[in-house]
Amino acid sequence: MKLLSRTFSSFFPRRGRWLSALALLAALGGCKVGLYSNLNEQEANEIVAALSAEGIDAAKSRVEGSNWQVEVDESRMGVALDVLRAQGLPHERFATMGEVFQKQGLVSTPSEERMRYIYAVSQELSQTLRNVDGVVSARVHVVIPANDPLSEKMRPSSAAVFIKHRPDVDIRLLAPTVKDMVAHSIEGLSHDQVSLSLFEARRPVASAAALAGGARERAMVLGLFPASTAMVLLGLLLLAAVCLLVLPALLRRQGVDWRSWTRRQVFRR
């Protein structure tokens, strides 16, 4: 093997470097980059499923502890981000009532307790609305005024609900139900004091190049390998074929018979 390395370095220095560079480029052709990290397994599965439905090859991997990461091809990162943004992925993490009112060392003032209660109610309602089929994202902004019990004029509570939904789902049919749920979840809130704003999530318009890239990724060679993997394997096979064609000529230049050198290498092993 030392003779082989000396032969290549002396006779084929530049071309050898070119072949090494081509092999490295072929290996990096399917390079993947991290799209999102610090995910739980359910979030990673949802992202992979959403991207696969749009023809984007994605994979999940465990990083540290219970955290997961989603990876995609570097060339398709922009399209992947647009798809996830339109579907509201990864989902926003809402705080529960128990997390907001964890036992603290210091005594909270009534004003602080009131603000924490409003925030907890908003988080709980937002989480509930997010679980409705077709809802991409939801937020509930609650206003509970600090009324003076001795005052004759009482200011009513109010709530503003924001919902972004998929274009194929008509959330307007659920508007009365949403308002009733919010009104019955907050003390002193009436149905008329709940405002509902609905917005359709815009689907990203993929370019022709992106669609063509997705078609190439979905294409399978011999029903076994994706097109990108097949191209890498083909490049490696071509590189091996070139080495086999060049090796006999290089050995003859060094005065070594190809057949005898091959037998020696086989018996040595």
Coordinates of N, CA and C in Angstrom, one line a residue, residues 93-252:
R93 N -45.7 27.2 23.4 CA -45.9 26.5 24.7 C -46.6 27.4 25.7
F94 N -47.7 27.0 26.2 CA -48.5 27.8 27.1 C -48.2 27.4 28.5
A95 N -48.3 28.3 29.4 CA -48.1 28.0 30.9 C -49.5 27.6 31.4
T96 N -49.4 26.6 32.3 CA -50.7 26.1 32.9 C -50.9 26.9 34.2
M97 N -52.1 26.7 34.7 CA -52.5 27.4 36.0 C -51.6 27.0 37.1
G98 N -51.2 25.7 37.2 CA -50.3 25.2 38.2 C -48.9 25.8 38.1
E99 N -48.4 26.0 36.9 CA -47.1 26.6 36.7 C -47.1 28.1 37.1
V100 N -48.1 28.8 36.8 CA -48.1 30.2 37.1 C -48.2 30.4 38.6
F101 N -49.0 29.6 39.3 CA -49.2 29.7 40.7 C -48.4 28.7 41.5
Q102 N -47.2 28.5 41.1 CA -46.3 27.7 41.9 C -46.0 28.4 43.3
K103 N -45.7 27.5 44.3 CA -45.5 28.1 45.6 C -44.2 28.9 45.6
Q104 N -44.3 30.1 46.0 CA -43.2 31.0 46.1 C -42.8 31.3 47.5
G105 N -41.5 31.7 47.7 CA -41.0 32.0 49.0 C -41.5 33.2 49.6
L106 N -41.7 34.3 48.8 CA -42.2 35.6 49.2 C -43.7 35.7 49.1
V107 N -44.3 36.5 49.9 CA -45.8 36.7 49.8 C -46.1 37.7 48.7
S108 N -47.0 37.3 47.8 CA -47.4 38.2 46.7 C -48.4 39.2 47.2
T109 N -48.4 40.4 46.6 CA -49.4 41.4 46.9 C -50.7 41.1 46.1
P110 N -51.8 41.6 46.5 CA -53.1 41.3 45.8 C -53.0 41.7 44.4
S111 N -52.3 42.8 44.1 CA -52.2 43.3 42.7 C -51.4 42.2 41.8
E112 N -50.3 41.7 42.4 CA -49.5 40.7 41.7 C -50.3 39.4 41.5
E113 N -51.1 39.0 42.5 CA -51.9 37.8 42.4 C -52.9 38.0 41.3
R114 N -53.5 39.2 41.2 CA -54.5 39.5 40.2 C -53.9 39.4 38.8
M115 N -52.7 39.9 38.6 CA -52.1 39.9 37.3 C -51.7 38.5 36.9
R116 N -51.2 37.7 37.9 CA -50.9 36.3 37.6 C -52.2 35.5 37.3
Y117 N -53.2 35.8 37.9 CA -54.5 35.1 37.6 C -55.0 35.4 36.2
I118 N -54.9 36.7 35.8 CA -55.3 37.1 34.4 C -54.4 36.4 33.4
Y119 N -53.1 36.4 33.7 CA -52.2 35.7 32.7 C -52.5 34.2 32.6
A120 N -52.7 33.6 33.8 CA -53.0 32.1 33.8 C -54.2 31.8 33.0
V121 N -55.3 32.6 33.2 CA -56.5 32.4 32.5 C -56.3 32.5 31.0
S122 N -55.6 33.5 30.6 CA -55.3 33.8 29.2 C -54.6 32.6 28.6
Q123 N -53.6 32.1 29.3 CA -52.8 30.9 28.8 C -53.7 29.7 28.7
E124 N -54.5 29.4 29.7 CA -55.3 28.2 29.6 C -56.3 28.3 28.5
L125 N -57.0 29.5 28.3 CA -57.9 29.6 27.2 C -57.2 29.5 25.8
S126 N -56.1 30.1 25.7 CA -55.3 30.0 24.4 C -55.0 28.6 24.1
Q127 N -54.5 27.8 25.1 CA -54.2 26.4 24.9 C -55.4 25.6 24.5
T128 N -56.6 25.9 25.1 CA -57.8 25.2 24.7 C -58.2 25.5 23.3
L129 N -58.2 26.7 22.9 CA -58.6 27.1 21.5 C -57.6 26.5 20.5
R130 N -56.3 26.4 20.9 CA -55.3 25.9 20.0 C -55.6 24.4 19.6
N131 N -56.3 23.7 20.5 CA -56.6 22.3 20.3 C -57.8 22.1 19.4
V132 N -58.5 23.1 19.0 CA -59.6 23.0 18.0 C -59.1 22.6 16.7
D133 N -59.7 21.7 16.0 CA -59.2 21.3 14.7 C -59.3 22.5 13.7
G134 N -58.2 22.6 13.0 CA -58.1 23.7 12.0 C -57.5 25.0 12.5
V135 N -57.3 25.1 13.8 CA -56.7 26.3 14.4 C -55.2 26.2 14.3
V136 N -54.6 27.2 13.7 CA -53.1 27.2 13.6 C -52.5 27.9 14.9
S137 N -53.0 29.0 15.3 CA -52.6 29.6 16.6 C -53.7 30.4 17.2
A138 N -53.7 30.6 18.5 CA -54.8 31.3 19.2 C -54.2 32.0 20.4
R139 N -54.8 33.2 20.6 CA -54.4 34.0 21.8 C -55.7 34.6 22.4
V140 N -55.7 34.7 23.7 CA -56.8 35.3 24.4 C -56.3 36.4 25.3
H141 N -56.7 37.6 25.1 CA -56.3 38.7 26.0 C -57.5 39.1 26.9
V142 N -57.3 39.0 28.1 CA -58.3 39.2 29.1 C -58.1 40.5 29.9
V143 N -59.2 41.2 30.1 CA -59.1 42.5 30.9 C -60.1 42.3 32.0
I144 N -59.6 42.3 33.2 CA -60.4 42.2 34.4 C -60.1 43.4 35.3
P145 N -60.9 44.5 35.2 CA -60.6 45.7 35.9 C -60.6 45.5 37.4
A146 N -59.8 46.3 38.1 CA -59.8 46.3 39.6 C -60.8 47.3 40.1
N147 N -62.0 46.8 40.2 CA -63.2 47.6 40.7 C -63.1 47.9 42.2
D148 N -63.5 49.0 42.6 CA -63.6 49.4 44.0 C -64.9 48.8 44.5
P149 N -64.9 48.0 45.5 CA -66.2 47.4 46.0 C -67.1 48.5 46.6
L150 N -66.6 49.6 46.9 CA -67.4 50.7 47.5 C -67.9 51.7 46.4
S151 N -67.5 51.5 45.2 CA -67.9 52.4 44.2 C -69.2 51.9 43.6
E152 N -70.1 52.8 43.1 CA -71.3 52.5 42.5 C -71.2 52.1 41.0
K153 N -70.1 52.6 40.4 CA -69.9 52.3 39.0 C -68.9 51.1 38.9
M154 N -69.4 50.0 38.3 CA -68.5 48.9 38.1 C -68.2 48.7 36.6
R155 N -66.9 48.6 36.4 CA -66.5 48.4 35.0 C -66.5 46.9 34.7
P156 N -67.1 46.5 33.6 CA -67.2 45.0 33.2 C -65.9 44.5 32.7
S157 N -65.7 43.2 32.8 CA -64.6 42.5 32.3 C -64.8 42.4 30.7
S158 N -63.7 42.2 30.0 CA -63.8 42.0 28.6 C -62.6 41.1 28.1
A159 N -62.8 40.6 26.9 CA -61.7 39.7 26.4 C -61.7 39.8 24.9
A160 N -60.5 39.7 24.3 CA -60.3 39.8 22.9 C -59.6 38.5 22.5
V161 N -60.2 37.8 21.5 CA -59.8 36.5 21.1 C -59.2 36.6 19.6
F162 N -58.0 36.1 19.5 CA -57.4 36.1 18.1 C -57.2 34.6 17.7
I163 N -57.6 34.3 16.5 CA -57.5 32.9 16.0 C -57.0 33.0 14.6
K164 N -55.9 32.3 14.3 CA -55.5 32.1 12.9 C -55.7 30.6 12.5
H165 N -56.4 30.4 11.4 CA -56.9 29.1 11.1 C -56.5 28.7 9.7
R166 N -56.6 27.5 9.4 CA -56.3 27.0 8.0 C -57.3 27.5 7.0
P167 N -56.9 27.8 5.8 CA -57.9 28.3 4.8 C -59.0 27.3 4.5
D168 N -58.8 26.0 4.7 CA -59.8 25.1 4.3 C -60.8 24.8 5.4
V169 N -60.7 25.5 6.6 CA -61.6 25.3 7.7 C -62.3 26.6 8.0
D170 N -63.6 26.6 8.0 CA -64.5 27.8 8.3 C -64.7 27.9 9.8
I171 N -63.9 28.7 10.5 CA -64.0 28.8 11.9 C -65.2 29.7 12.3
R172 N -65.8 30.4 11.3 CA -66.9 31.3 11.6 C -68.1 30.5 12.2
L173 N -68.2 29.3 11.8 CA -69.3 28.4 12.3 C -69.2 28.2 13.8
L174 N -68.0 28.3 14.3 CA -67.7 28.0 15.7 C -67.7 29.3 16.5
A175 N -67.9 30.4 15.9 CA -67.7 31.7 16.6 C -68.6 31.8 17.9
P176 N -69.9 31.4 17.8 CA -70.8 31.5 19.0 C -70.2 30.6 20.1
T177 N -69.8 29.4 19.7 CA -69.3 28.5 20.7 C -68.0 29.0 21.4
V178 N -67.1 29.6 20.6 CA -65.9 30.2 21.2 C -66.2 31.3 22.1
K179 N -67.1 32.2 21.8 CA -67.5 33.3 22.7 C -68.1 32.8 24.0
D180 N -69.0 31.7 23.9 CA -69.6 31.2 25.1 C -68.5 30.6 26.0
M181 N -67.6 29.9 25.4 CA -66.6 29.2 26.2 C -65.7 30.2 27.0
V182 N -65.3 31.3 26.3 CA -64.5 32.3 26.9 C -65.3 33.1 28.0
A183 N -66.6 33.4 27.7 CA -67.4 34.1 28.6 C -67.7 33.3 29.9
H184 N -67.9 32.0 29.7 CA -68.1 31.2 30.9 C -66.9 30.8 31.7
S185 N -65.7 31.1 31.1 CA -64.5 30.8 31.8 C -64.0 31.9 32.7
I186 N -64.5 33.1 32.6 CA -64.0 34.3 33.3 C -65.2 34.9 34.1
E187 N -65.0 35.1 35.3 CA -66.0 35.7 36.2 C -66.3 37.1 35.8
G188 N -67.6 37.4 35.7 CA -68.0 38.8 35.4 C -68.0 39.1 33.9
L189 N -67.7 38.1 33.0 CA -67.6 38.4 31.6 C -68.9 37.9 30.9
S190 N -69.5 38.8 30.1 CA -70.7 38.5 29.4 C -70.3 38.2 27.9
H191 N -71.2 37.5 27.2 CA -71.0 37.2 25.8 C -70.8 38.4 24.9
D192 N -71.4 39.5 25.2 CA -71.3 40.7 24.4 C -69.9 41.4 24.6
Q193 N -69.2 41.1 25.7 CA -67.9 41.7 25.9 C -66.7 40.9 25.4
V194 N -67.0 39.9 24.6 CA -66.0 39.0 23.9 C -65.9 39.4 22.5
S195 N -64.8 39.8 22.0 CA -64.6 40.1 20.6 C -63.7 39.0 20.0
L196 N -64.1 38.6 18.8 CA -63.4 37.5 18.1 C -62.9 37.9 16.8
S197 N -61.6 37.8 16.6 CA -60.9 38.1 15.3 C -60.4 36.9 14.7
L198 N -60.8 36.6 13.4 CA -60.4 35.4 12.7 C -59.5 35.8 11.5
F199 N -58.4 35.1 11.3 CA -57.5 35.3 10.2 C -57.1 34.0 9.6
E200 N -57.1 34.0 8.2 CA -56.7 32.8 7.5 C -55.2 32.8 7.4
A201 N -54.6 31.6 7.6 CA -53.2 31.4 7.4 C -52.9 31.3 6.0
R202 N -52.0 32.0 5.5 CA -51.6 32.0 4.1 C -50.7 30.8 3.8
R203 N -51.0 30.1 2.8 CA -50.2 29.0 2.4 C -49.0 29.5 1.6
P204 N -47.8 29.1 1.9 CA -46.6 29.5 1.1 C -46.7 29.1 -0.3
V205 N -46.3 30.0 -1.2 CA -46.3 29.7 -2.7 C -44.9 29.2 -3.0
A206 N -44.8 27.9 -3.2 CA -43.5 27.3 -3.5 C -43.1 27.6 -5.0
S207 N -41.9 27.9 -5.2 CA -41.4 28.2 -6.5 C -41.3 27.0 -7.4
A208 N -41.2 27.2 -8.7 CA -41.0 26.0 -9.6 C -39.8 25.2 -9.2
A209 N -38.7 25.9 -8.8 CA -37.5 25.2 -8.5 C -37.7 24.3 -7.2
A210 N -38.5 24.9 -6.3 CA -38.7 24.1 -5.0 C -39.6 22.9 -5.3
L211 N -40.6 23.1 -6.2 CA -41.5 21.9 -6.5 C -40.7 20.9 -7.2
A212 N -39.8 21.3 -8.1 CA -38.9 20.3 -8.8 C -38.0 19.6 -7.9
G213 N -37.5 20.4 -6.9 CA -36.6 19.7 -5.9 C -37.4 18.7 -5.1
G214 N -38.6 19.0 -4.7 CA -39.4 18.1 -4.0 C -39.7 16.8 -4.8
A215 N -40.0 17.0 -6.1 CA -40.2 15.8 -7.0 C -39.0 14.9 -7.1
R216 N -37.8 15.6 -7.1 CA -36.6 14.8 -7.2 C -36.4 14.0 -5.9
E217 N -36.7 14.6 -4.7 CA -36.5 14.0 -3.5 C -37.5 12.8 -3.3
R218 N -38.7 12.9 -3.9 CA -39.7 11.9 -3.7 C -39.4 10.7 -4.7
A219 N -38.7 11.0 -5.8 CA -38.4 10.0 -6.8 C -37.5 8.9 -6.2
M220 N -37.8 7.7 -6.4 CA -37.0 6.5 -5.9 C -36.3 5.8 -7.1
V221 N -35.1 5.4 -6.9 CA -34.3 4.7 -7.9 C -34.4 3.2 -7.5
L222 N -35.0 2.4 -8.5 CA -35.1 1.0 -8.3 C -36.0 0.6 -7.1
G223 N -36.8 1.7 -6.6 CA -37.6 1.4 -5.5 C -36.9 1.3 -4.2
L224 N -35.6 1.6 -4.2 CA -34.8 1.4 -3.0 C -34.2 2.7 -2.4
F225 N -33.7 3.5 -3.2 CA -33.0 4.7 -2.8 C -33.6 6.0 -3.3
P226 N -33.6 7.1 -2.5 CA -34.0 8.4 -3.0 C -33.0 8.8 -4.1
A227 N -33.4 9.7 -5.0 CA -32.6 10.2 -6.1 C -31.2 10.8 -5.6
S228 N -31.3 11.5 -4.5 CA -30.1 12.2 -3.9 C -29.1 11.1 -3.5
T229 N -29.6 10.1 -2.8 CA -28.7 9.0 -2.3 C -28.1 8.2 -3.5
A230 N -28.9 8.0 -4.5 CA -28.5 7.3 -5.7 C -27.4 8.0 -6.4
M231 N -27.5 9.4 -6.4 CA -26.4 10.2 -7.1 C -25.1 10.1 -6.3
V232 N -25.2 10.0 -5.0 CA -23.9 9.9 -4.2 C -23.3 8.5 -4.4
L233 N -24.1 7.5 -4.4 CA -23.6 6.2 -4.7 C -23.0 6.0 -6.1
L234 N -23.6 6.7 -7.1 CA -23.1 6.6 -8.5 C -21.8 7.3 -8.6
G235 N -21.7 8.5 -7.8 CA -20.4 9.2 -7.9 C -19.3 8.3 -7.2
L236 N -19.6 7.6 -6.1 CA -18.5 6.8 -5.5 C -18.2 5.6 -6.4
L237 N -19.1 5.0 -7.1 CA -18.8 3.9 -8.0 C -18.0 4.4 -9.2
L238 N -18.3 5.6 -9.7 CA -17.5 6.1 -10.8 C -16.0 6.4 -10.4
L239 N -15.9 6.9 -9.1 CA -14.6 7.2 -8.6 C -13.8 5.9 -8.4
A240 N -14.5 4.8 -8.0 CA -13.8 3.5 -7.8 C -13.4 2.9 -9.2
A241 N -14.3 3.1 -10.2 CA -14.0 2.6 -11.5 C -12.7 3.4 -12.1
V242 N -12.7 4.7 -11.9 CA -11.5 5.4 -12.4 C -10.2 4.9 -11.8
C243 N -10.3 4.7 -10.5 CA -9.1 4.2 -9.7 C -8.6 2.8 -10.3
L244 N -9.6 2.0 -10.6 CA -9.2 0.6 -11.1 C -8.7 0.7 -12.5
L245 N -9.1 1.7 -13.3 CA -8.6 1.9 -14.6 C -7.2 2.5 -14.6
V246 N -6.9 3.3 -13.7 CA -5.7 4.0 -13.7 C -4.6 3.2 -13.0
L247 N -5.0 2.4 -12.0 CA -4.0 1.7 -11.2 C -3.0 0.8 -12.0
P248 N -3.5 0.0 -13.0 CA -2.5 -0.8 -13.7 C -1.5 0.0 -14.5
A249 N -1.9 1.1 -15.1 CA -0.9 2.0 -15.8 C 0.1 2.5 -14.8
L250 N -0.4 2.9 -13.6 CA 0.6 3.5 -12.7 C 1.6 2.4 -12.2
L251 N 1.1 1.2 -12.0 CA 2.0 0.1 -11.6 C 3.0 -0.2 -12.6
R252 N 2.6 -0.2 -13.9 CA 3.5 -0.5 -15.0 C 4.6 0.6 -15.1

